[in-house]
């Protein structure tokens, strides 16, 4: 079975440009999470959805970040405008029902903002 | 609020030696606790999880962890390190039904031949 699929795997962009990261969760999973990983701050939870509804977006750093989940099989994380400090690896993860926190991670999208 | 503290951002062990990675948690309710492993350029994958069924939890690749409520600890061990164990290990905690999972800062394990 396919795991969590993220795209693009690598993105290099210039400061001020819009960046859109995409995620396809595992079919049948009803929770989706966006994490950001940096050397300095480790893994930070940005936002998570349950049944396509955003539950907690308190980790979103600022208004430049937005996330959507229009249906059960697709989510986007958008940064507009991007800044060099947004450079990080962004992970999407999904889980199913009462699976007590077992998250299935994608391979990540490595973002570099010049 | 839930949190975990991992002691030691880098740990080095010799091949064949005991692996011990430390994790302490903070939670206002009985928590679910996890260890995840991340290999270079990959996402995280679950090693093992504690969900109150048994205090000693066995995971994949010979790893195990013991939940000690009195010490608020959930340390990860493996009797004999293998070169393939070199990776970054994350302790994590969850305490709500939406499975919001909070990760520790991670411990990079180096295995020396």
Coordinates of C-alpha atoms in Angstrom, one line a residue:
Chain A
X1 CA 0.0 0.0 0.0
X2 CA 1.1 3.5 -0.7
X3 CA 2.3 5.5 2.3
X4 CA 2.0 9.2 2.9
X5 CA 3.0 11.0 -0.3
X6 CA 4.5 14.5 -0.3
X7 CA 5.5 16.8 -3.1
X8 CA 7.8 18.3 -4.0
X9 CA 10.7 16.5 -2.3
X10 CA 12.9 19.5 -2.7
X11 CA 12.1 23.1 -3.4
X12 CA 14.5 26.0 -3.8
X13 CA 12.9 29.4 -4.1
X14 CA 13.8 33.0 -3.6
X15 CA 12.6 35.2 -0.7
X16 CA 9.2 36.6 -1.4
X17 CA 7.9 33.8 -3.6
X18 CA 4.9 31.7 -2.8
X19 CA 5.5 28.1 -1.8
X20 CA 2.9 25.3 -1.9
X21 CA 3.6 21.9 -0.3
X22 CA 1.3 19.0 -1.0
X23 CA 0.4 15.9 0.9
X24 CA -1.7 12.8 0.2
X25 CA -2.4 10.9 3.4
X26 CA -2.9 7.2 3.6
X27 CA -6.3 6.2 2.4
X28 CA -8.7 5.7 5.3
X29 CA -6.8 7.8 7.7
X30 CA -8.8 10.6 9.2
X31 CA -6.2 12.8 10.9
X32 CA -3.5 14.7 9.2
X33 CA -0.6 16.6 10.7
X34 CA 2.0 19.1 9.3
X35 CA 5.3 19.3 11.1
X36 CA 8.4 21.4 10.5
X37 CA 11.9 20.1 11.3
X38 CA 14.9 22.3 11.8
X39 CA 18.2 21.8 13.5
X40 CA 17.5 24.5 16.1
X41 CA 13.9 23.7 17.0
X42 CA 13.5 20.1 16.2
X43 CA 10.1 18.8 15.1
X44 CA 7.3 21.4 15.6
X45 CA 3.7 20.7 15.0
X46 CA 2.2 23.4 12.8
X47 CA -1.4 22.3 12.4
X48 CA -3.5 19.2 12.4
X49 CA -6.8 18.2 10.9
X50 CA -9.4 15.7 11.9
X51 CA -12.0 14.6 9.3
X52 CA -10.7 17.5 7.1
X53 CA -11.4 20.1 9.9
X54 CA -8.5 22.1 11.4
X55 CA -8.4 21.3 15.1
X56 CA -5.4 23.2 16.2
X57 CA -3.3 25.7 14.2
X58 CA -1.6 27.2 17.2
X59 CA 1.8 26.1 15.8
X60 CA 1.5 28.0 12.6
X61 CA 4.3 30.6 12.9
X62 CA 2.5 33.6 11.4
X63 CA -0.1 34.7 8.9
X64 CA 2.3 33.9 6.1
X65 CA 1.5 30.3 6.7
X66 CA -1.8 28.7 5.7
X67 CA -3.0 25.1 5.4
X68 CA -6.1 23.5 3.8
X69 CA -7.6 20.1 3.6
X70 CA -10.3 20.3 0.9
X71 CA -11.0 16.5 1.0
X72 CA -9.8 13.4 2.8
X73 CA -7.1 12.7 0.3
X74 CA -5.3 16.0 -0.1
X75 CA -3.8 18.8 2.0
X76 CA -1.7 21.8 1.2
X77 CA 0.6 24.0 3.2
X78 CA 1.2 27.4 1.7
X79 CA 3.8 30.0 2.6
X80 CA 3.3 33.5 1.1
X81 CA 5.6 35.3 1.0
X82 CA 8.5 33.0 1.9
X83 CA 11.5 34.1 3.9
X84 CA 14.9 32.5 4.5
X85 CA 14.0 31.5 8.0
X86 CA 11.3 29.3 6.6
X87 CA 14.0 26.9 5.3
X88 CA 13.3 23.5 6.8
X89 CA 12.0 20.1 6.1
X90 CA 8.3 20.0 6.2
X91 CA 6.6 16.6 7.1
X92 CA 3.1 15.5 6.6
X93 CA 1.8 12.6 8.7
X94 CA -1.5 10.8 8.9
X95 CA -3.2 8.5 11.4
X96 CA -6.4 6.6 11.8
X97 CA -9.1 7.0 14.4
X98 CA -8.2 5.9 17.8
X99 CA -4.8 4.6 16.8
X100 CA -3.3 6.3 19.9
X101 CA -0.8 8.4 18.3
X102 CA 0.8 6.2 15.7
X103 CA 1.7 8.6 13.0
X104 CA 2.7 7.6 9.5
X105 CA 5.1 10.1 8.0
X106 CA 5.9 11.1 4.5
X107 CA 9.4 11.5 3.3
X108 CA 9.3 15.3 3.8
X109 CA 9.7 18.3 1.6
X110 CA 13.0 20.1 2.0
X111 CA 12.5 23.8 1.5
X112 CA 15.3 26.2 0.9
X113 CA 14.5 29.9 0.7
X114 CA 17.4 32.0 -0.7
Chain B
X1 CA 0.5 20.6 28.8
X2 CA 2.3 17.6 27.4
X3 CA 6.1 17.6 26.8
X4 CA 9.1 15.3 26.6
X5 CA 12.7 15.9 27.5
X6 CA 15.4 13.8 25.8
X7 CA 18.7 13.9 27.7
X8 CA 21.7 14.0 25.3
X9 CA 21.4 15.2 21.8
X10 CA 24.2 12.9 20.7
X11 CA 25.0 9.4 22.0
X12 CA 27.9 7.3 20.8
X13 CA 28.2 3.6 21.5
X14 CA 30.5 0.8 20.3
X15 CA 29.0 -1.9 18.1
X16 CA 27.7 -4.6 20.4
X17 CA 27.4 -2.3 23.4
X18 CA 24.2 -1.4 25.3
X19 CA 22.1 1.4 23.9
X20 CA 20.4 3.6 26.4
X21 CA 18.5 6.7 25.2
X22 CA 16.8 8.7 27.9
X23 CA 13.4 10.4 27.9
X24 CA 11.3 12.0 30.6
X25 CA 7.8 13.2 30.1
X26 CA 5.4 15.7 31.5
X27 CA 1.7 15.1 31.2
X28 CA -1.4 16.1 33.1
X29 CA -3.2 12.8 32.3
X30 CA -2.0 9.2 31.8
X31 CA -0.1 9.6 28.6
X32 CA 0.6 7.6 25.5
X33 CA 4.3 7.5 24.9
X34 CA 6.3 6.6 21.8
X35 CA 9.7 6.2 20.3
X36 CA 10.2 7.0 16.7
X37 CA 13.3 6.6 14.5
X38 CA 14.5 8.7 11.6
X39 CA 17.1 7.5 9.1
X40 CA 18.8 10.1 7.0
X41 CA 16.6 11.8 4.4
X42 CA 13.5 9.9 5.5
X43 CA 10.4 10.5 7.6
X44 CA 9.9 9.2 11.1
X45 CA 8.7 5.6 11.7
X46 CA 7.3 4.1 14.9
X47 CA 9.7 2.0 17.0
X48 CA 7.3 1.2 19.8
X49 CA 4.5 2.7 21.9
X50 CA 3.2 2.6 25.4
X51 CA -0.6 2.7 25.9
X52 CA -0.9 1.4 29.5
X53 CA -1.2 -2.3 28.6
X54 CA 2.3 -3.2 29.9
X55 CA 5.1 -1.2 31.4
X56 CA 7.8 -2.9 29.4
X57 CA 7.2 -2.4 25.7
X58 CA 9.0 -4.3 23.0
X59 CA 9.4 -2.7 19.6
X60 CA 11.0 -3.4 16.3
X61 CA 14.7 -4.1 15.7
X62 CA 15.3 -5.4 19.2
X63 CA 14.5 -2.2 21.0
X64 CA 12.4 -1.9 24.1
X65 CA 11.3 0.8 26.6
X66 CA 10.1 0.7 30.1
X67 CA 7.4 3.1 31.4
X68 CA 8.2 4.2 35.0
X69 CA 5.5 6.4 36.4
X70 CA 7.4 7.2 39.6
X71 CA 10.3 8.6 37.6
X72 CA 8.1 10.0 34.7
X73 CA 10.6 8.2 32.4
X74 CA 10.4 6.1 29.2
X75 CA 13.9 5.2 28.4
X76 CA 14.8 3.3 25.2
X77 CA 17.2 0.4 25.4
X78 CA 18.8 -2.3 23.2
X79 CA 21.2 -4.9 24.6
X80 CA 23.6 -4.9 21.6
X81 CA 24.1 -2.0 19.1
X82 CA 24.3 -2.7 15.5
X83 CA 25.7 -0.4 12.8
X84 CA 22.3 -0.2 11.2
X85 CA 21.0 1.4 14.4
X86 CA 22.7 4.7 13.6
X87 CA 19.9 7.1 13.3
X88 CA 18.0 9.9 15.1
X89 CA 15.6 8.8 17.8
X90 CA 12.6 10.8 19.0
X91 CA 10.6 10.3 22.2
X92 CA 7.0 11.6 21.9
X93 CA 3.9 12.0 24.0
X94 CA 0.2 12.2 23.3
X95 CA -2.6 12.8 25.7
X96 CA -5.7 13.6 23.6
X97 CA -8.1 11.7 21.5
X98 CA -7.0 13.6 18.3
X99 CA -3.6 12.1 18.7
X100 CA -1.8 15.4 18.9
X101 CA 1.8 14.2 19.3
X102 CA 4.5 16.3 20.8
X103 CA 8.1 15.2 20.0
X104 CA 11.3 15.7 21.9
X105 CA 14.3 17.3 20.4
X106 CA 15.8 14.0 19.2
X107 CA 18.9 12.0 20.0
X108 CA 21.4 11.1 17.3
X109 CA 22.9 7.7 17.9
X110 CA 26.3 7.0 16.5
X111 CA 27.5 3.4 16.4
X112 CA 31.3 3.0 16.4
X113 CA 32.7 -0.1 14.7

